[in-house]
Amino acid sequence: MLRSVLVGPPASRDNPRAVRAERNSLSLFGAQWGDEGKGKIIDHLAAEVDVVVRYQGGANAGHTVVVGDEKYVLHLIPSGVLHPGKVNVIGGGVAVDPLKLLEELDGLAERGVHVGPDALRLSASAHVILTHHRRIDGAAERWRGMGRIGTTGRGIGPCYADKAARTGLRVCDLIEPARFRERLRAALAEKNALLEQVHGEAPLSLDEELERYAGVADRLRPFVGDTGAELRRWDAEGRRILFEGAQGALLDIDAGTYPFVTSSNTGTAGIAAGAGFPSNRLGRAVGIAKAYCTRVGEGPFPSEEHGEVGERLRAAGGEYGATTGRPRRCGWLDVPALRYALELNGAQGWIMTKLDALNGFEEIPVGVGYRRRGGAESGGAEERWDTWPAHLADVGELEVVWERLPGWTGDLSGARRLEDLPEAARAYVAWVEERVGTPIVAISVGPARDQIIRRGL
Ligand code: GDP
Ligand code: IMO
Ligand code: MG
């Protein structure tokens, strides 16, 4: 009896729920500060699934997919879109900028990728980012001054703030013109007061805004539905679903380096609420992390390399923001930070990307812990941590404890099996895997779809 309560009745042909015993979903999330190569990996795996789902974030994301000679940067549309016949879902937890979405659809169509309502589903309950959100994002950053976050300026924080304050507008409001007009009028009454009186900016005109969004409802309406219900049905039918995280674990609103974070739950914790998909139906979770580390925007990054070494890493990895073009801050792999990200998200495995970018470094430092000289009250004794000190207000003040591994030379981009890698590169992978304690299920050695070594993915 207890068994059947805990795991359900055994599978049988007569039992239509039998297929549900198998969990067909896979979740992929960024395990650093974003830009780990999620777009590339998700596009690679999309060939093997039926549905790809974005469940949080918005057009702050920039996911790069390289197909042959063509490079696509996706912001809102899931990275399965370049595979014909797949369904791509923008879930209710995504902050949707409707103008950016249409721009993205048009940009794809210009390149011969036509995305219709069969290939893209948009949740009616997703919140929308409007002009005032983008304006307030910029104004709030100026207001913060030296304490600025370095946001992407896409209106993400103000949109999620309105959602939590219960004053936001949703896709279901946007596609009903009379309702949209009324809700926007109410929103602008408050937002214009904020823009004018706090930030000293010109107010927005309701008529101009209505004009800006005219036509959006008609274009988006065919894509809109109850995507949570669709996903739950497809799951019951045994379709394979891939959840595409945006940003990274250390940018998570709850678990990241607050306040230098984004405004959503960036990993597996965000899926149930953001996709309308029960958490006990989630299958394997797999993290994605570079062989080194980057961060865009402000905030702590203990293993960051300033100066020449950082510049060399930036050049080697082509580390410029896919959304804003900003140079990314670069540094070495931080093992405790990665371990924390994988643990937190329940990862059964992780994928190491951009190993090829480390070619030619004589030695490769890796962060394995942190230390801080104690204050007078501790007699100046040194404090040390070999786990991510999430309880500290500012991990950026800590010094990193390093270990150094031998580097290698040689072109890794053609490697498809572990044996194809130079010995020192293999040793690096094995050492990191052992230290992190979670299996590396694939290694990416270039931006293209097939530049990957799979071992258990
Ligand atoms: P995402 O936000 O996690 O999807 O990552 P981005 O697209 O913002 O940044 C990753 C960058 O690295 C893109 O330019 C990718 O084309 C590129 N890339 C992804 N995987 C690899 C890899 O294994 N090697 C190299 N050299 N580049 C990669
Ligand atoms: P993908 O999905 C890297 C960063 C911003 C800023 C902070 C808050 O491509 O990995 P926001 O605009 O979200 O309010 O900015 O988060 N950030 C990202 N950094 N990759 C991203 O997305 C990011 N999305 C937001 O730089 O520090
Ligand atoms: Mg990116």
Coordinates of C-alpha atoms and ligand atoms in Angstrom, one line a residue, residues 34-40 62-64 66 71 290 317 322 328 353-357 444-447 451, ligand 1:
G34 CA 25.5 33.5 -17.3
D35 CA 26.9 33.1 -20.8
E36 CA 28.1 29.6 -20.1
G37 CA 27.2 28.5 -23.6
K38 CA 23.6 27.4 -22.9
G39 CA 22.3 28.4 -26.3
K40 CA 24.9 26.2 -28.0
G62 CA 21.6 36.4 -25.2
H63 CA 21.9 32.8 -26.3
T64 CA 24.2 32.2 -29.2
V66 CA 25.9 28.7 -34.5
K71 CA 25.2 32.8 -36.1
K290 CA 32.8 27.2 -18.8
G317 CA 37.0 33.2 -25.5
A322 CA 25.7 38.8 -26.7
R328 CA 32.8 40.4 -20.1
T353 CA 32.2 24.5 -22.3
K354 CA 34.9 26.5 -24.0
L355 CA 37.7 24.2 -23.1
D356 CA 39.3 25.1 -26.4
A357 CA 39.6 28.7 -25.3
S444 CA 32.2 21.6 -25.6
V445 CA 35.2 22.5 -27.8
G446 CA 33.8 25.1 -30.1
P447 CA 30.7 27.2 -30.9
Q451 CA 31.8 20.6 -31.5
Ligands
GDP1 P1 24.6 31.7 -23.2 O1 24.0 33.0 -22.8 O2 24.9 30.7 -22.0 O3 23.8 31.0 -24.3 O4 26.1 32.0 -23.8 P2 26.4 33.2 -24.9 O5 25.9 32.8 -26.2 O6 26.0 34.5 -24.3 O7 28.0 33.1 -24.8 C1 28.7 32.0 -25.2 C2 29.6 32.3 -26.4 O8 30.6 31.3 -26.5 C3 28.9 32.4 -27.7 O9 29.6 33.3 -28.5 C4 29.0 30.9 -28.2 O10 29.0 30.9 -29.6 C5 30.4 30.6 -27.7 N1 30.6 29.1 -27.4 C6 29.7 28.3 -26.9 N2 30.4 27.1 -26.6 C7 31.6 27.2 -27.0 C8 32.8 26.4 -27.0 O11 32.8 25.3 -26.5 N3 34.0 27.0 -27.4 C9 34.0 28.2 -27.9 N4 35.2 28.6 -28.4 N5 33.0 29.0 -28.0 C10 31.8 28.6 -27.5

